[in-house]
Each structure stands twice: as structure tokens, then as C-alpha cells.
mmCIF file with all atom_site columns, C-alpha atoms in Angstrom:
data_model
loop_
_atom_site.group_PDB
_atom_site.id
_atom_site.type_symbol
_atom_site.label_atom_id
_atom_site.label_alt_id
_atom_site.label_comp_id
_atom_site.label_asym_id
_atom_site.label_entity_id
_atom_site.label_seq_id
_atom_site.pdbx_PDB_ins_code
_atom_site.Cartn_x
_atom_site.Cartn_y
_atom_site.Cartn_z
_atom_site.occupancy
_atom_site.B_iso_or_equiv
_atom_site.pdbx_formal_charge
_atom_site.auth_seq_id
_atom_site.auth_comp_id
_atom_site.auth_asym_id
_atom_site.auth_atom_id
_atom_site.pdbx_PDB_model_num
ATOM 1   C CA . MET A 1 1   ? 0.000   0.000   0.000  1.00 48.00 ? 652 MET A CA 1
ATOM 2   C CA . CYS A 1 2   ? 1.391   3.422   -0.969 1.00 51.00 ? 653 CYS A CA 1
ATOM 3   C CA . LEU A 1 3   ? 0.313   6.635   0.650  1.00 50.00 ? 654 LEU A CA 1
ATOM 4   C CA . GLY A 1 4   ? 0.793   9.939   -1.121 1.00 50.00 ? 655 GLY A CA 1
ATOM 5   C CA . PHE A 1 5   ? 3.117   11.363  1.514  1.00 50.00 ? 656 PHE A CA 1
ATOM 6   C CA . ILE A 1 6   ? 5.288   8.221   1.779  1.00 49.00 ? 657 ILE A CA 1
ATOM 7   C CA . SER A 1 7   ? 7.403   7.046   -1.105 1.00 51.00 ? 658 SER A CA 1
ATOM 8   C CA . CYS A 1 8   ? 6.926   3.378   -1.955 1.00 55.00 ? 659 CYS A CA 1
ATOM 9   C CA . ASP A 1 9   ? 10.462  3.384   -3.333 1.00 55.00 ? 660 ASP A CA 1
ATOM 10  C CA . ARG A 1 10  ? 11.898  3.674   0.190  1.00 54.00 ? 661 ARG A CA 1
ATOM 11  C CA . PRO A 1 11  ? 12.217  0.119   1.513  1.00 53.00 ? 662 PRO A CA 1
ATOM 12  C CA . GLU A 1 12  ? 13.159  1.404   4.973  1.00 55.00 ? 663 GLU A CA 1
ATOM 13  C CA . MET A 1 13  ? 9.637   2.838   5.369  1.00 54.00 ? 664 MET A CA 1
ATOM 14  C CA . THR A 1 14  ? 8.076   -0.194  7.023  1.00 58.00 ? 665 THR A CA 1
ATOM 15  C CA . PHE A 1 15  ? 4.752   -0.557  8.760  1.00 55.00 ? 666 PHE A CA 1
ATOM 16  C CA . ASP A 1 16  ? 6.555   -0.199  12.099 1.00 61.00 ? 667 ASP A CA 1
ATOM 17  C CA . THR A 1 17  ? 8.124   3.063   10.946 1.00 64.00 ? 668 THR A CA 1
ATOM 18  C CA . PHE A 1 18  ? 4.769   4.344   9.737  1.00 61.00 ? 669 PHE A CA 1
ATOM 19  C CA . SER A 1 19  ? 3.113   3.306   13.011 1.00 62.00 ? 670 SER A CA 1
ATOM 20  C CA . GLY A 1 20  ? 5.809   5.148   14.923 1.00 64.00 ? 671 GLY A CA 1
ATOM 21  C CA . LEU A 1 21  ? 5.164   8.256   12.843 1.00 63.00 ? 672 LEU A CA 1
ATOM 22  C CA . LEU A 1 22  ? 1.456   7.997   13.606 1.00 61.00 ? 673 LEU A CA 1
ATOM 23  C CA . LEU A 1 23  ? 2.160   7.794   17.315 1.00 60.00 ? 674 LEU A CA 1
ATOM 24  C CA . ASP A 1 24  ? 4.768   10.577  17.269 1.00 62.00 ? 675 ASP A CA 1
ATOM 25  C CA . SER A 1 25  ? 2.442   12.927  15.426 1.00 65.00 ? 676 SER A CA 1
ATOM 26  C CA . GLY A 1 26  ? -0.474  12.225  17.730 1.00 59.00 ? 677 GLY A CA 1
ATOM 27  C CA . MET A 1 27  ? -2.528  11.062  14.750 1.00 58.00 ? 678 MET A CA 1
ATOM 28  C CA . ALA A 1 28  ? -3.035  7.588   16.215 1.00 55.00 ? 679 ALA A CA 1
ATOM 29  C CA . ALA A 1 29  ? -4.833  9.131   19.179 1.00 54.00 ? 680 ALA A CA 1
ATOM 30  C CA . GLU A 1 30  ? -6.707  11.525  16.907 1.00 53.00 ? 681 GLU A CA 1
ATOM 31  C CA . TRP A 1 31  ? -7.903  8.625   14.785 1.00 52.00 ? 682 TRP A CA 1
ATOM 32  C CA . ASP A 1 32  ? -8.547  6.703   18.010 1.00 52.00 ? 683 ASP A CA 1
ATOM 33  C CA . LEU A 1 33  ? -6.341  3.827   16.916 1.00 55.00 ? 684 LEU A CA 1
ATOM 34  C CA . GLU A 1 34  ? -5.731  1.285   19.605 1.00 58.00 ? 685 GLU A CA 1
ATOM 35  C CA . TYR A 1 35  ? -2.268  -0.084  20.324 1.00 57.00 ? 686 TYR A CA 1
ATOM 36  C CA . GLY A 1 36  ? -3.138  -3.593  19.130 1.00 56.00 ? 687 GLY A CA 1
ATOM 37  C CA . ARG A 1 37  ? -4.446  -2.281  15.824 1.00 57.00 ? 688 ARG A CA 1
ATOM 38  C CA . VAL A 1 38  ? -1.336  -0.162  15.222 1.00 58.00 ? 689 VAL A CA 1
ATOM 39  C CA . PHE A 1 39  ? 1.278   -2.722  16.236 1.00 58.00 ? 690 PHE A CA 1
ATOM 40  C CA . GLY A 1 40  ? -0.555  -5.932  15.392 1.00 58.00 ? 691 GLY A CA 1
ATOM 41  C CA . GLY A 1 41  ? -1.485  -8.687  17.757 1.00 53.00 ? 692 GLY A CA 1
ATOM 42  C CA . GLU A 1 42  ? -4.990  -7.346  18.344 1.00 49.00 ? 693 GLU A CA 1
ATOM 43  C CA . GLY A 1 43  ? -5.524  -6.760  22.042 1.00 55.00 ? 694 GLY A CA 1
ATOM 44  C CA . LYS A 1 44  ? -2.013  -7.903  22.932 1.00 74.00 ? 695 LYS A CA 1
ATOM 45  C CA . ILE A 1 45  ? -0.915  -5.741  25.846 1.00 83.00 ? 696 ILE A CA 1
ATOM 46  C CA . PRO A 1 46  ? 2.661   -6.321  27.050 1.00 92.00 ? 697 PRO A CA 1
ATOM 47  C CA . PRO A 1 47  ? 3.416   -7.709  30.517 1.00 95.00 ? 698 PRO A CA 1
ATOM 48  C CA . ALA A 1 48  ? 4.398   -5.537  33.454 1.00 96.00 ? 699 ALA A CA 1
ATOM 49  C CA . SER A 1 49  ? 8.023   -4.462  33.748 1.00 96.00 ? 700 SER A CA 1
ATOM 50  C CA . LYS A 1 50  ? 10.098  -7.088  35.552 1.00 97.00 ? 701 LYS A CA 1
ATOM 51  C CA . LYS A 1 51  ? 11.806  -4.379  37.610 1.00 97.00 ? 702 LYS A CA 1
ATOM 52  C CA . VAL A 1 52  ? 8.469   -2.916  38.721 1.00 97.00 ? 703 VAL A CA 1
ATOM 53  C CA . VAL A 1 53  ? 7.066   -6.350  39.606 1.00 97.00 ? 704 VAL A CA 1
ATOM 54  C CA . GLU A 1 54  ? 10.164  -7.163  41.669 1.00 97.00 ? 705 GLU A CA 1
ATOM 55  C CA . SER A 1 55  ? 9.759   -3.885  43.567 1.00 97.00 ? 706 SER A CA 1
ATOM 56  C CA . LEU A 1 56  ? 6.121   -4.481  44.575 1.00 98.00 ? 707 LEU A CA 1
ATOM 57  C CA . PRO A 1 57  ? 5.798   -4.517  48.376 1.00 98.00 ? 708 PRO A CA 1
ATOM 58  C CA . THR A 1 58  ? 5.731   -8.035  49.810 1.00 97.00 ? 709 THR A CA 1
ATOM 59  C CA . HIS A 1 59  ? 4.647   -9.116  53.266 1.00 94.00 ? 710 HIS A CA 1
ATOM 60  C CA . LEU A 1 60  ? 3.513   -12.190 55.163 1.00 97.00 ? 711 LEU A CA 1
ATOM 61  C CA . VAL A 1 61  ? -0.064  -12.407 56.427 1.00 96.00 ? 712 VAL A CA 1
ATOM 62  C CA . THR A 1 62  ? -0.221  -11.749 60.166 1.00 95.00 ? 713 THR A CA 1
ATOM 63  C CA . PRO A 1 63  ? -2.553  -13.645 62.527 1.00 95.00 ? 714 PRO A CA 1
ATOM 64  C CA . ALA A 1 64  ? -4.708  -10.497 62.780 1.00 94.00 ? 715 ALA A CA 1
ATOM 65  C CA . GLU A 1 65  ? -5.000  -10.264 58.979 1.00 92.00 ? 716 GLU A CA 1
ATOM 66  C CA . ALA A 1 66  ? -5.790  -13.986 58.699 1.00 93.00 ? 717 ALA A CA 1
ATOM 67  C CA . ALA A 1 67  ? -8.601  -13.539 61.249 1.00 94.00 ? 718 ALA A CA 1
ATOM 68  C CA . LEU A 1 68  ? -10.292 -11.063 58.866 1.00 94.00 ? 719 LEU A CA 1
ATOM 69  C CA . GLU A 1 69  ? -10.823 -13.963 56.431 1.00 93.00 ? 720 GLU A CA 1
ATOM 70  C CA . LYS A 1 70  ? -10.126 -11.875 53.334 1.00 95.00 ? 721 LYS A CA 1
ATOM 71  C CA . LYS A 1 71  ? -9.710  -13.691 50.032 1.00 95.00 ? 722 LYS A CA 1
ATOM 72  C CA . CYS A 1 72  ? -7.261  -13.425 47.162 1.00 95.00 ? 723 CYS A CA 1
ATOM 73  C CA . PRO A 1 73  ? -9.212  -11.949 44.230 1.00 94.00 ? 724 PRO A CA 1
ATOM 74  C CA . VAL A 1 74  ? -7.414  -14.246 41.762 1.00 94.00 ? 725 VAL A CA 1
ATOM 75  C CA . CYS A 1 75  ? -7.752  -17.709 43.325 1.00 94.00 ? 726 CYS A CA 1
ATOM 76  C CA . LEU A 1 76  ? -10.525 -16.829 45.810 1.00 95.00 ? 727 LEU A CA 1
ATOM 77  C CA . GLY A 1 77  ? -8.562  -18.652 48.524 1.00 95.00 ? 728 GLY A CA 1
ATOM 78  C CA . LEU A 1 78  ? -8.342  -17.188 52.015 1.00 96.00 ? 729 LEU A CA 1
ATOM 79  C CA . PHE A 1 79  ? -5.250  -15.254 53.038 1.00 96.00 ? 730 PHE A CA 1
ATOM 80  C CA . ASP A 1 80  ? -3.843  -17.692 55.604 1.00 96.00 ? 731 ASP A CA 1
ATOM 81  C CA . GLU A 1 81  ? -1.281  -16.849 58.238 1.00 95.00 ? 732 GLU A CA 1
ATOM 82  C CA . GLU A 1 82  ? 2.246   -16.699 56.781 1.00 96.00 ? 733 GLU A CA 1
ATOM 83  C CA . ASP A 1 83  ? 1.024   -16.515 53.141 1.00 96.00 ? 734 ASP A CA 1
ATOM 84  C CA . GLU A 1 84  ? 3.185   -14.172 51.083 1.00 98.00 ? 735 GLU A CA 1
ATOM 85  C CA . LEU A 1 85  ? 1.228   -11.259 49.598 1.00 97.00 ? 736 LEU A CA 1
ATOM 86  C CA . ARG A 1 86  ? 2.112   -8.657  46.969 1.00 97.00 ? 737 ARG A CA 1
ATOM 87  C CA . GLU A 1 87  ? 0.517   -5.228  47.068 1.00 97.00 ? 738 GLU A CA 1
ATOM 88  C CA . MET A 1 88  ? -0.172  -3.390  43.828 1.00 97.00 ? 739 MET A CA 1
ATOM 89  C CA . PRO A 1 89  ? 0.261   0.411   43.600 1.00 97.00 ? 740 PRO A CA 1
ATOM 90  C CA . CYS A 1 90  ? -3.554  0.705   43.653 1.00 97.00 ? 741 CYS A CA 1
ATOM 91  C CA . GLY A 1 91  ? -3.599  -0.970  47.093 1.00 96.00 ? 742 GLY A CA 1
ATOM 92  C CA . HIS A 1 92  ? -5.071  -4.331  46.072 1.00 96.00 ? 743 HIS A CA 1
ATOM 93  C CA . LYS A 1 93  ? -3.368  -7.364  47.623 1.00 96.00 ? 744 LYS A CA 1
ATOM 94  C CA . PHE A 1 94  ? -2.896  -10.816 46.118 1.00 97.00 ? 745 PHE A CA 1
ATOM 95  C CA . HIS A 1 95  ? -1.091  -14.057 46.894 1.00 97.00 ? 746 HIS A CA 1
ATOM 96  C CA . SER A 1 96  ? 2.368   -13.722 45.327 1.00 98.00 ? 747 SER A CA 1
ATOM 97  C CA . LYS A 1 97  ? 1.878   -17.101 43.642 1.00 97.00 ? 748 LYS A CA 1
ATOM 98  C CA . CYS A 1 98  ? -1.289  -15.748 41.977 1.00 97.00 ? 749 CYS A CA 1
ATOM 99  C CA . ILE A 1 99  ? -0.310  -12.225 40.935 1.00 97.00 ? 750 ILE A CA 1
ATOM 100 C CA . LEU A 1 100 ? 3.197   -12.964 39.616 1.00 97.00 ? 751 LEU A CA 1
ATOM 101 C CA . PRO A 1 101 ? 2.035   -15.233 36.745 1.00 97.00 ? 752 PRO A CA 1
ATOM 102 C CA . TRP A 1 102 ? -0.704  -12.680 35.972 1.00 96.00 ? 753 TRP A CA 1
ATOM 103 C CA . LEU A 1 103 ? 1.811   -9.834  35.676 1.00 97.00 ? 754 LEU A CA 1
ATOM 104 C CA . GLU A 1 104 ? 3.985   -11.955 33.373 1.00 96.00 ? 755 GLU A CA 1
ATOM 105 C CA . LYS A 1 105 ? 1.109   -11.747 30.877 1.00 94.00 ? 756 LYS A CA 1
ATOM 106 C CA . VAL A 1 106 ? -0.725  -8.502  31.675 1.00 92.00 ? 757 VAL A CA 1
ATOM 107 C CA . ASN A 1 107 ? 0.426   -5.115  32.977 1.00 95.00 ? 758 ASN A CA 1
ATOM 108 C CA . SER A 1 108 ? -2.617  -4.242  35.071 1.00 95.00 ? 759 SER A CA 1
ATOM 109 C CA . CYS A 1 109 ? -4.364  -5.024  38.337 1.00 96.00 ? 760 CYS A CA 1
ATOM 110 C CA . PRO A 1 110 ? -6.958  -7.780  37.826 1.00 94.00 ? 761 PRO A CA 1
ATOM 111 C CA . LEU A 1 111 ? -9.492  -5.821  39.899 1.00 94.00 ? 762 LEU A CA 1
ATOM 112 C CA . CYS A 1 112 ? -9.263  -2.171  38.878 1.00 95.00 ? 763 CYS A CA 1
ATOM 113 C CA . ARG A 1 113 ? -7.053  -2.348  35.754 1.00 94.00 ? 764 ARG A CA 1
ATOM 114 C CA . HIS A 1 114 ? -4.522  0.129   37.182 1.00 95.00 ? 765 HIS A CA 1
ATOM 115 C CA . GLU A 1 115 ? -1.633  -0.192  34.729 1.00 94.00 ? 766 GLU A CA 1
ATOM 116 C CA . LEU A 1 116 ? 1.956   -0.815  35.701 1.00 96.00 ? 767 LEU A CA 1
ATOM 117 C CA . PRO A 1 117 ? 4.811   0.319   33.449 1.00 96.00 ? 768 PRO A CA 1
ATOM 118 C CA . THR A 1 118 ? 6.034   -2.181  30.856 1.00 96.00 ? 769 THR A CA 1
ATOM 119 C CA . ASP A 1 119 ? 9.413   -2.894  29.268 1.00 95.00 ? 770 ASP A CA 1
ATOM 120 C CA . ASP A 1 120 ? 7.932   -2.161  25.818 1.00 92.00 ? 771 ASP A CA 1
ATOM 121 C CA . PRO A 1 121 ? 8.996   1.335   24.641 1.00 91.00 ? 772 PRO A CA 1
ATOM 122 C CA . ASP A 1 122 ? 6.378   1.380   21.851 1.00 87.00 ? 773 ASP A CA 1
ATOM 123 C CA . TYR A 1 123 ? 3.560   0.637   24.282 1.00 88.00 ? 774 TYR A CA 1
ATOM 124 C CA . GLU A 1 124 ? 4.854   3.240   26.747 1.00 90.00 ? 775 GLU A CA 1
ATOM 125 C CA . ALA A 1 125 ? 4.948   5.835   23.935 1.00 87.00 ? 776 ALA A CA 1
ATOM 126 C CA . TYR A 1 126 ? 1.408   4.855   22.959 1.00 84.00 ? 777 TYR A CA 1
ATOM 127 C CA . LYS A 1 127 ? 0.211   5.335   26.566 1.00 86.00 ? 778 LYS A CA 1
ATOM 128 C CA . LYS A 1 128 ? 1.820   8.805   26.696 1.00 88.00 ? 779 LYS A CA 1
ATOM 129 C CA . HIS A 1 129 ? 0.183   9.839   23.434 1.00 85.00 ? 780 HIS A CA 1
ATOM 130 C CA . LYS A 1 130 ? -3.180  8.540   24.594 1.00 85.00 ? 781 LYS A CA 1
ATOM 131 C CA . ALA A 1 131 ? -2.853  10.463  27.878 1.00 87.00 ? 782 ALA A CA 1
ATOM 132 C CA . ARG A 1 132 ? -1.903  13.630  25.961 1.00 90.00 ? 783 ARG A CA 1
ATOM 133 C CA . ALA A 1 133 ? -4.933  13.229  23.703 1.00 86.00 ? 784 ALA A CA 1
ATOM 134 C CA . LYS A 1 134 ? -7.183  12.853  26.737 1.00 89.00 ? 785 LYS A CA 1
ATOM 135 C CA . GLN A 1 135 ? -5.603  15.946  28.319 1.00 92.00 ? 786 GLN A CA 1
ATOM 136 C CA . ARG A 1 136 ? -6.083  17.945  25.086 1.00 90.00 ? 787 ARG A CA 1
ATOM 137 C CA . GLU A 1 137 ? -9.718  16.871  24.944 1.00 90.00 ? 788 GLU A CA 1
ATOM 138 C CA . TYR A 1 138 ? -10.215 18.003  28.551 1.00 91.00 ? 789 TYR A CA 1
ATOM 139 C CA . GLU A 1 139 ? -8.532  21.362  27.877 1.00 92.00 ? 790 GLU A CA 1
ATOM 140 C CA . VAL A 1 140 ? -10.659 22.007  24.788 1.00 90.00 ? 791 VAL A CA 1
ATOM 141 C CA . GLU A 1 141 ? -13.798 21.192  26.768 1.00 91.00 ? 792 GLU A CA 1
ATOM 142 C CA . GLU A 1 142 ? -12.710 23.524  29.594 1.00 93.00 ? 793 GLU A CA 1
ATOM 143 C CA . LEU A 1 143 ? -11.998 26.302  27.096 1.00 91.00 ? 794 LEU A CA 1
ATOM 144 C CA . HIS A 1 144 ? -15.364 25.768  25.433 1.00 89.00 ? 795 HIS A CA 1
ATOM 145 C CA . ASN A 1 145 ? -17.165 25.825  28.794 1.00 90.00 ? 796 ASN A CA 1
ATOM 146 C CA . SER A 1 146 ? -15.360 28.995  29.878 1.00 90.00 ? 797 SER A CA 1
ATOM 147 C CA . MET A 1 147 ? -16.352 30.745  26.652 1.00 89.00 ? 798 MET A CA 1
ATOM 148 C CA . PHE A 1 148 ? -19.894 29.476  26.173 1.00 89.00 ? 799 PHE A CA 1
ATOM 149 C CA . GLY A 1 149 ? -21.016 28.554  29.482 1.00 75.00 ? 800 GLY A CA 1
#
């Protein structure tokens, strides 16, 4: 496929390069393109950063916590005394043995979808562009409301 503003004679202009240009220009957000549609692998979100996962707070369940009979949202098993838990930045707690395999596949909390950083620079750039687009939309709405009411 040749686009008028990209020469088909330039073999170095690959789909990845074009996708990067879309993201850099903000056009992907403007066209509301999703990451999976731009980079292939529909719906394929990268796993959480290994460094971030390793730095998640870990603690053992105390007798007082075990008495509360709270459950792990992943396996639905009770948090028993001496179980190792990991706490996500959003505050949700999970058995380490449950959340670690999850974060090897997905970069978000299974309950609230709070996203952790990834090791994928393209996905991180996409998230920044999407956040900028959302911020621009908010600013335009605020400007409109301040002018018209």
C-alpha cells in the first residue's frame, strides 16, 4: 500500500516506521487507533516491567490479617497466616503465587485495571500519546465551557 506522503520506493519505510510516525504525530490518538491495531497482535498488551514487579511490596499475612478472612481476588482462597502477599500500587493485595504469573502476561491489576509500566517502549509511547490526547480533549472542553457557558 502506498500513501501519497510516503514514497513506496523507500524500503526502509516499514509498517513499524509508519506506526511510529502515527504515534509521534499524535494522529493515532486523533484517529482513536488502539495499540493492538497499530502494532498488530490485536488486544495484545505487554506484561508488566520485571523491575516494577520485583519492587512491589511483599509481606507475610499476620494472625490479625488472617482472622479477617479476606480472600485473594485471583484464586478466591483465604489469606492464611504466613502466606506471602504482593501489594499493587492501587492498594489491592494478592497471593504472590497468583499475581506474579498474571503480571507476566498482563500489565494491570486484575481488579481495577490500574496499569503498571512495561518494558515495551512502543507501548509506553502509545500510553503517553493517549494520555496527551485525553488531556487535550479536557482542555478544549474547559476552554469551550469557559467561553460558552
